[in-house]
Coordinates of C-alpha atoms in Angstrom, one line a residue:
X443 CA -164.0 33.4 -115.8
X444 CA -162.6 29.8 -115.7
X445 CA -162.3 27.5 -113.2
X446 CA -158.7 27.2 -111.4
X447 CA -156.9 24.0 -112.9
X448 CA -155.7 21.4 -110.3
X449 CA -152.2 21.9 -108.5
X450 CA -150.5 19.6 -109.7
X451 CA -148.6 17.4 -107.8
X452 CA -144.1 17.8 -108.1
X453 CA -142.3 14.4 -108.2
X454 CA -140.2 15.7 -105.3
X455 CA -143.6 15.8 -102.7
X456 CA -143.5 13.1 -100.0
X457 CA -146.4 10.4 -100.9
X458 CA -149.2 10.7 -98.7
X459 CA -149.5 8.1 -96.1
X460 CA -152.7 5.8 -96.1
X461 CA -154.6 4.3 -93.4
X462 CA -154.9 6.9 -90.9
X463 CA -154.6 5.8 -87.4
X464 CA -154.3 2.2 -87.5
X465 CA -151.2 2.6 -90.1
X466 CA -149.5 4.9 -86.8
X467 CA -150.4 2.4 -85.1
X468 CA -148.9 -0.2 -87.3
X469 CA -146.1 1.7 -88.2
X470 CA -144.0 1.3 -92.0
X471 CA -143.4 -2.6 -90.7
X472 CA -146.4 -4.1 -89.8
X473 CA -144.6 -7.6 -89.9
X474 CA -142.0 -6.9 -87.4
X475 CA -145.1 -6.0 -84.9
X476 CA -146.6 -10.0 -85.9
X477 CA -143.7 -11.1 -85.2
X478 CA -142.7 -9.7 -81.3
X479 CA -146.4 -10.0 -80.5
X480 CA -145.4 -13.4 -79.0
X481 CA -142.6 -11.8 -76.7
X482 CA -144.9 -9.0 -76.0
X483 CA -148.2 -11.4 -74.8
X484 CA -145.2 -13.5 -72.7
X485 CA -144.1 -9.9 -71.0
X486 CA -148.0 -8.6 -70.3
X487 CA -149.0 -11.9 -69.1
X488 CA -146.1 -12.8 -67.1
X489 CA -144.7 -10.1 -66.1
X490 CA -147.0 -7.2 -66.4
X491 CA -150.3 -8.3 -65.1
X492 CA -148.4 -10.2 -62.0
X493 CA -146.7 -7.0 -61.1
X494 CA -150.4 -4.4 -61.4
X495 CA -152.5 -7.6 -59.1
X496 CA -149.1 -7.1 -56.8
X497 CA -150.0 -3.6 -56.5
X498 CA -153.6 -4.3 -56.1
X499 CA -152.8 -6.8 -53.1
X500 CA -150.3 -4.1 -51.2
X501 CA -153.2 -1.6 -51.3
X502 CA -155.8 -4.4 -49.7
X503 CA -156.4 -6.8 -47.2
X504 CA -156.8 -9.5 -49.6
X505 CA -155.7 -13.5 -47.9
X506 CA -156.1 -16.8 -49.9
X507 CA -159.3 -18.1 -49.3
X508 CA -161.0 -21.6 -50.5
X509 CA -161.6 -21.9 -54.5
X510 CA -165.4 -20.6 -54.9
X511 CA -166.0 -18.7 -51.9
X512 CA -166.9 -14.9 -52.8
X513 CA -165.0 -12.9 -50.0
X514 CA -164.4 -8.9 -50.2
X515 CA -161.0 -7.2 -50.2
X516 CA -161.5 -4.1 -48.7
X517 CA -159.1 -1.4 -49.6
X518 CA -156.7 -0.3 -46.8
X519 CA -154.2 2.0 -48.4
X520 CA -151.0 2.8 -47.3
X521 CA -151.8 0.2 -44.0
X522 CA -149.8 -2.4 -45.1
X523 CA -147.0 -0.4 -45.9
X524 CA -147.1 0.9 -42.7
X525 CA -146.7 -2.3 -41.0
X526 CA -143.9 -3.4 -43.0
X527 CA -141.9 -1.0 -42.4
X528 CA -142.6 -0.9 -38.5
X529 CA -141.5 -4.4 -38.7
X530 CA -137.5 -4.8 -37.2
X531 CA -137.3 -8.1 -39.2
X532 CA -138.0 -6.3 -42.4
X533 CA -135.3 -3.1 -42.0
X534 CA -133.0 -5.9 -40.7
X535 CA -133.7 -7.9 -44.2
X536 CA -133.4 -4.7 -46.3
X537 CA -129.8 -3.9 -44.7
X538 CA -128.6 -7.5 -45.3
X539 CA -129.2 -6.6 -48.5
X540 CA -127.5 -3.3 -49.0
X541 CA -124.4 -5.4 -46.7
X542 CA -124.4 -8.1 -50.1
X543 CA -124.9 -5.5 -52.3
X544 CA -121.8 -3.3 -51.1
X545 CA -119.7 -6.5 -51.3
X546 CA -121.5 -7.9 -54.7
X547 CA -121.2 -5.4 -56.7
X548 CA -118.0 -4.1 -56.8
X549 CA -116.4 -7.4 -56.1
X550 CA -118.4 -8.7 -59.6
X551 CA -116.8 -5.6 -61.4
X552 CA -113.2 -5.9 -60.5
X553 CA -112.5 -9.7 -60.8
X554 CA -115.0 -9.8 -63.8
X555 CA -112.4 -7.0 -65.4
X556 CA -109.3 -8.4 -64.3
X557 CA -109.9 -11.9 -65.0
X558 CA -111.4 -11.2 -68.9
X559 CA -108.4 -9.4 -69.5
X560 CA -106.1 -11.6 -68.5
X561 CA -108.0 -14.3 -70.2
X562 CA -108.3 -11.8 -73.5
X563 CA -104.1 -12.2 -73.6
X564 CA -104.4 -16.2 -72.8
X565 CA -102.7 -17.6 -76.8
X566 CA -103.2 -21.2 -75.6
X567 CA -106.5 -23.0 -74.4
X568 CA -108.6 -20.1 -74.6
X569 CA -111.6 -22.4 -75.3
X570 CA -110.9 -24.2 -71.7
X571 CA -110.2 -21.2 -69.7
X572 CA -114.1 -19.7 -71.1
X573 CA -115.8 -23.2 -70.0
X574 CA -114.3 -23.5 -67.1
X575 CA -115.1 -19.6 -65.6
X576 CA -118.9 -20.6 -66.9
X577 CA -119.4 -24.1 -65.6
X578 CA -120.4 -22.9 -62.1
X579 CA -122.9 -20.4 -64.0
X580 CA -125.0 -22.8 -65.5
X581 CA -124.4 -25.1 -62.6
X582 CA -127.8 -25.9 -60.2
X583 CA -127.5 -23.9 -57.2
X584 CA -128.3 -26.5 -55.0
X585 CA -125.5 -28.6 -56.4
X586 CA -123.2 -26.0 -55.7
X587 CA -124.5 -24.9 -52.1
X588 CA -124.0 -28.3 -51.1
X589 CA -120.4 -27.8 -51.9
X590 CA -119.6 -24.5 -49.8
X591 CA -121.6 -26.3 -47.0
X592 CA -119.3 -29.4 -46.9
X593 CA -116.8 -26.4 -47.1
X594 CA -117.6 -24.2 -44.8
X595 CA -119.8 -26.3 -41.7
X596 CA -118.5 -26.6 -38.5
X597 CA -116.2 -29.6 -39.1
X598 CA -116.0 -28.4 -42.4
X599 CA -112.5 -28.2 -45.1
X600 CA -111.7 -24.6 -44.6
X601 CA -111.8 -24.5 -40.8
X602 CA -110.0 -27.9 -40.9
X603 CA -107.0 -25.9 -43.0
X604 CA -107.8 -23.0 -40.6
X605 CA -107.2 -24.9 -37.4
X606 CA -107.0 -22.3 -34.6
X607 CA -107.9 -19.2 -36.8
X608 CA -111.1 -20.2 -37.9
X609 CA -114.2 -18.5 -36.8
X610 CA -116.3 -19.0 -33.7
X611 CA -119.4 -19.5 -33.6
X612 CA -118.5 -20.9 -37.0
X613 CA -119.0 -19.6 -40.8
X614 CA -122.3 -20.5 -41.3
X615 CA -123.8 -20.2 -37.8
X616 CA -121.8 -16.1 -37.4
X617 CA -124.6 -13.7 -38.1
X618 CA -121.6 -11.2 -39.0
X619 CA -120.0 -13.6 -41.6
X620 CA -123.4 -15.7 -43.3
X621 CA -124.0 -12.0 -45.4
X622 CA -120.5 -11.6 -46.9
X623 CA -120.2 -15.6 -47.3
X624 CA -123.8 -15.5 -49.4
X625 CA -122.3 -12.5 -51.6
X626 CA -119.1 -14.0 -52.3
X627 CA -120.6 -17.2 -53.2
X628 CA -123.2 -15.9 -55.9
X629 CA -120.4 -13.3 -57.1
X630 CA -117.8 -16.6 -58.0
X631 CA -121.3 -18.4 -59.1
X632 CA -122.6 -16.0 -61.9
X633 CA -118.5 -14.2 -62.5
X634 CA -118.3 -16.8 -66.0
X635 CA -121.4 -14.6 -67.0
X636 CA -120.0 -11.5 -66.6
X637 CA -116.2 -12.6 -67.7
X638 CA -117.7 -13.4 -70.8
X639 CA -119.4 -9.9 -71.3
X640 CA -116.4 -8.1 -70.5
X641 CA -114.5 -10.7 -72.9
X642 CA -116.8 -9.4 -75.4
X643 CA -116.2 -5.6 -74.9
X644 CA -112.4 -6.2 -74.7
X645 CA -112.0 -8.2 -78.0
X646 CA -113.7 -5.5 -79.9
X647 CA -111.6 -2.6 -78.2
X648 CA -109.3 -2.0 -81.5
X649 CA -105.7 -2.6 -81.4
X650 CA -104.6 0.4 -82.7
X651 CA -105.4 2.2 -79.5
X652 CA -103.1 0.1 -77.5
X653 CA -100.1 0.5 -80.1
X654 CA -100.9 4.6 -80.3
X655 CA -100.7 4.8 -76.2
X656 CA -97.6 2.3 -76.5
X657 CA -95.9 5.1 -78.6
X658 CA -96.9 7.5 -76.5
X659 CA -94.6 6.1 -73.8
X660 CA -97.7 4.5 -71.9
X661 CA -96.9 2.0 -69.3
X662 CA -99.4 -0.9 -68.6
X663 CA -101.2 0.6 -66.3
X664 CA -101.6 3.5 -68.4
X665 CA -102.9 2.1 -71.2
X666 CA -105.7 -0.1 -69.1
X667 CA -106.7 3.2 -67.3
X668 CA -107.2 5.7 -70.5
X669 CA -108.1 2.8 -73.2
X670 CA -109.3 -0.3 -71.6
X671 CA -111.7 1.4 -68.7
X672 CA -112.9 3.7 -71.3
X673 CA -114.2 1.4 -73.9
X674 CA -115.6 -1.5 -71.4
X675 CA -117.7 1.4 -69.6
X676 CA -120.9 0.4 -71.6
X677 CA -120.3 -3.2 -70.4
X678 CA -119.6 -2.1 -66.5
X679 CA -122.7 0.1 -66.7
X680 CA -124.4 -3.2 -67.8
X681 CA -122.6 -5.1 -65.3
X682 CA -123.5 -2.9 -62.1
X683 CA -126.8 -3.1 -63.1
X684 CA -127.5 -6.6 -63.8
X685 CA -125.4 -7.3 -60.3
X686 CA -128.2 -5.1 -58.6
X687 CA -131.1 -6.7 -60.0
X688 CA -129.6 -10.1 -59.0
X689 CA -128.9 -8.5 -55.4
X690 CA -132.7 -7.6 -55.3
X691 CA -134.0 -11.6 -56.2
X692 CA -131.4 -13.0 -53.5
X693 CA -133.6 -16.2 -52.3
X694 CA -132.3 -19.3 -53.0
X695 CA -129.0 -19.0 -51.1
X696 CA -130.0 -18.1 -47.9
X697 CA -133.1 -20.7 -48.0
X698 CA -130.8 -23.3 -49.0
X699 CA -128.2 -22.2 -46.8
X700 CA -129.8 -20.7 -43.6
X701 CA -133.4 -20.5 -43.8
X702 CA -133.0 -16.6 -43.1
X703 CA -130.7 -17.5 -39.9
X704 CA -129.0 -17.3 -37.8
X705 CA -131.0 -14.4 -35.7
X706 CA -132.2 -13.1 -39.3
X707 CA -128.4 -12.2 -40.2
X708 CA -129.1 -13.7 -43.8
X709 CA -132.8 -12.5 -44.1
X710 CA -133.8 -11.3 -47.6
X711 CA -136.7 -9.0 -48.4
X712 CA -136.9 -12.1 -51.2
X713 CA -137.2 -15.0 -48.3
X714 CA -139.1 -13.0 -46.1
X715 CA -141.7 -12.6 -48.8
X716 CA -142.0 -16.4 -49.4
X717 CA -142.3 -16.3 -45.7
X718 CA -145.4 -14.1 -45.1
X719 CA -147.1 -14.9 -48.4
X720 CA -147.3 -18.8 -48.9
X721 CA -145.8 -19.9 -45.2
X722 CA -148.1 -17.5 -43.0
X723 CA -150.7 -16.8 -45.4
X724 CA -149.9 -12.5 -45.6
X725 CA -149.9 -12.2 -49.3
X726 CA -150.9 -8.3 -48.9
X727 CA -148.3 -8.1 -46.3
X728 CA -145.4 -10.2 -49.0
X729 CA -146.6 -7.8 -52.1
X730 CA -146.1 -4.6 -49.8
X731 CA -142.3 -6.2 -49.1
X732 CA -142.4 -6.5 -52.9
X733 CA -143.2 -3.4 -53.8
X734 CA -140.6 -1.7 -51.4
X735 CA -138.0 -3.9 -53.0
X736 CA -138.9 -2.8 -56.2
X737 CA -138.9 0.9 -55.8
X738 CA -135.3 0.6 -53.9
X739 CA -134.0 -1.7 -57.0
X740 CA -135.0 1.3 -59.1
X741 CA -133.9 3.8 -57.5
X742 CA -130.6 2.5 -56.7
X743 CA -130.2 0.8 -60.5
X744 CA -131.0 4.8 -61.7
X745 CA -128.1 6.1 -59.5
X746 CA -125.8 3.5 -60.6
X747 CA -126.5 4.5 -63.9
X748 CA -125.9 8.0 -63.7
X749 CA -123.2 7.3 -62.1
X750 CA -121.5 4.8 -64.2
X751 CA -122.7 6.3 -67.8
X752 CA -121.9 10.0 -66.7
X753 CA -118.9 10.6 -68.5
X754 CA -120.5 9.4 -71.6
X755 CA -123.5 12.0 -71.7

């Protein structure tokens, strides 16, 4: 009895893949992994070995000591945590932050929408309009502080217009006014950003929409709320969330501004870390603060996004 021939092989079988695990590992474009490895080096040694030594430090009682001198960092768990969040400077810094965030936020979605599309239906001196809603954007912050202090001090321009009706103590010295002064002034700061997003989302939103609803009998309004909100809503999703990380890395303003004053009305989880790491030498202390910030960034970045993208799952 003879041996069984070979099956032969139909033109119309896949060909089999070669190399095992390091071609998964590869993938079909090796060349394309060469080339990001750059990006992806920047984000593990930036970014991702920063943020695990973070975590070590929260979980430790680890302080700067003198270059060469062997010292143990004994682990303490959850202790650090503990003390952070039994500090009244801390929950006071965290609800500064949900104050900016509440007035950040939306305030960064409605005038980014409404002033992109009124710049979208500018015919003349477009190109102006776009530089000048980005110029404070790109702008150093410490240029522009120095403005809304001449602006806003005690003998300042705006209580000078304000005469009688301006605030006492005054703008920058009310611990109920510093907050929503520091969130309106990064919202007009980074707006040209946003604008220009939105600008982007509107200018693709296809004419033919607009005409249709037109026909329809739509009014302005109409035609904004059931074709405009609807195709931007990648764009505010975007938005919100980039508005929240920003609210989350809030230093710069109240340092420049305050220092964290007056009575820790402008205190930032942010500032406070700078504080207790590098001023009073509590890096475990700073990188618990850190972590806490991170965890509520996510948390309330995930909510925004459910809420935000939910019509579109």
């Amino acid at each position: 009895m003879g041996s069984a021939a070979p099956a032969q092989r139909s033109k119309a079988d896949p060909p089999r893949r070669r190399g095992g695990a390091l071609h998964r590992w590869l993938g079909d474009n090796p060349l394309g992994l060469l080339l990001s490895s750059p990006y992806i080096l920047f984000v593990v040694v930036v970014f991702l070995i920063p943020f695990g030594f973070g975590i070590w430090m929260s979980v430790h009682d680890f302080y700067f000591t003198a270059p060469g001198v062997a010292v143990e960092h004994p682990f303490v768990g959850f202790e650090n945590f503990a003390t952070v969040l039994a500090d009244p400077i801390v929950r006071q810094a965290f609800g500064n932050l949900l104050i900016f965030l509440v007035i950040n936020v939306p305030l960064t979605v409605v005038l980014g929408l409404l002033l992109s599309s009124g710049l979208d239906a500018v015919v003349h001196w477009k190109g102006f309009f776009r530089i000048s809603y980005y110029v404070p954007y790109v702008t150093a912050s410490v240029a522009t502080l120095a403005v809304w202090i001449f602006l806003f001090n005690g003998n300042g321009v705006v209580n000078s217009l304000l005469g009688s009706l301006a605030p006492d103590p005054s703008w920058l010295a009310n611990p109920a006014l510093i907050m929503p002064l520091i969130a309106v002034y990064v919202t007009w700061k980074n707006l040209g950003f946003y604008i220009l997003l939105y600008l982007a989302a509107l200018q693709n939103v296809p004419k033919e929409l607009h005409e249709a609803a037109q026909l329809d009998g739509a009014g302005r309004w109409q035609r904004f709320r059931s074709v405009t909100l609807p195709a931007v809503r990648p764009v505010t999703s975007l938005v919100v969330l980039l508005s929240i990380i920003t609210t989350g890395q809030i230093f710069t303003e109240p340092y420049l501004l305050t220092g964290g004053g007056p009575n820790n009305a402008s205190m930032t989880p942010a500032l406070l870390m700078y504080q207790q790491g590098i001023q009073q030498g509590k890096p475990d202390i700073a990188a618990a603060i850190g972590m806490i910030l991170v965890i509520a960034v996510m948390i309330v970045s995930l909510v925004s996004r459910r809420i935000t993208e939910g019509k579109n799952r």
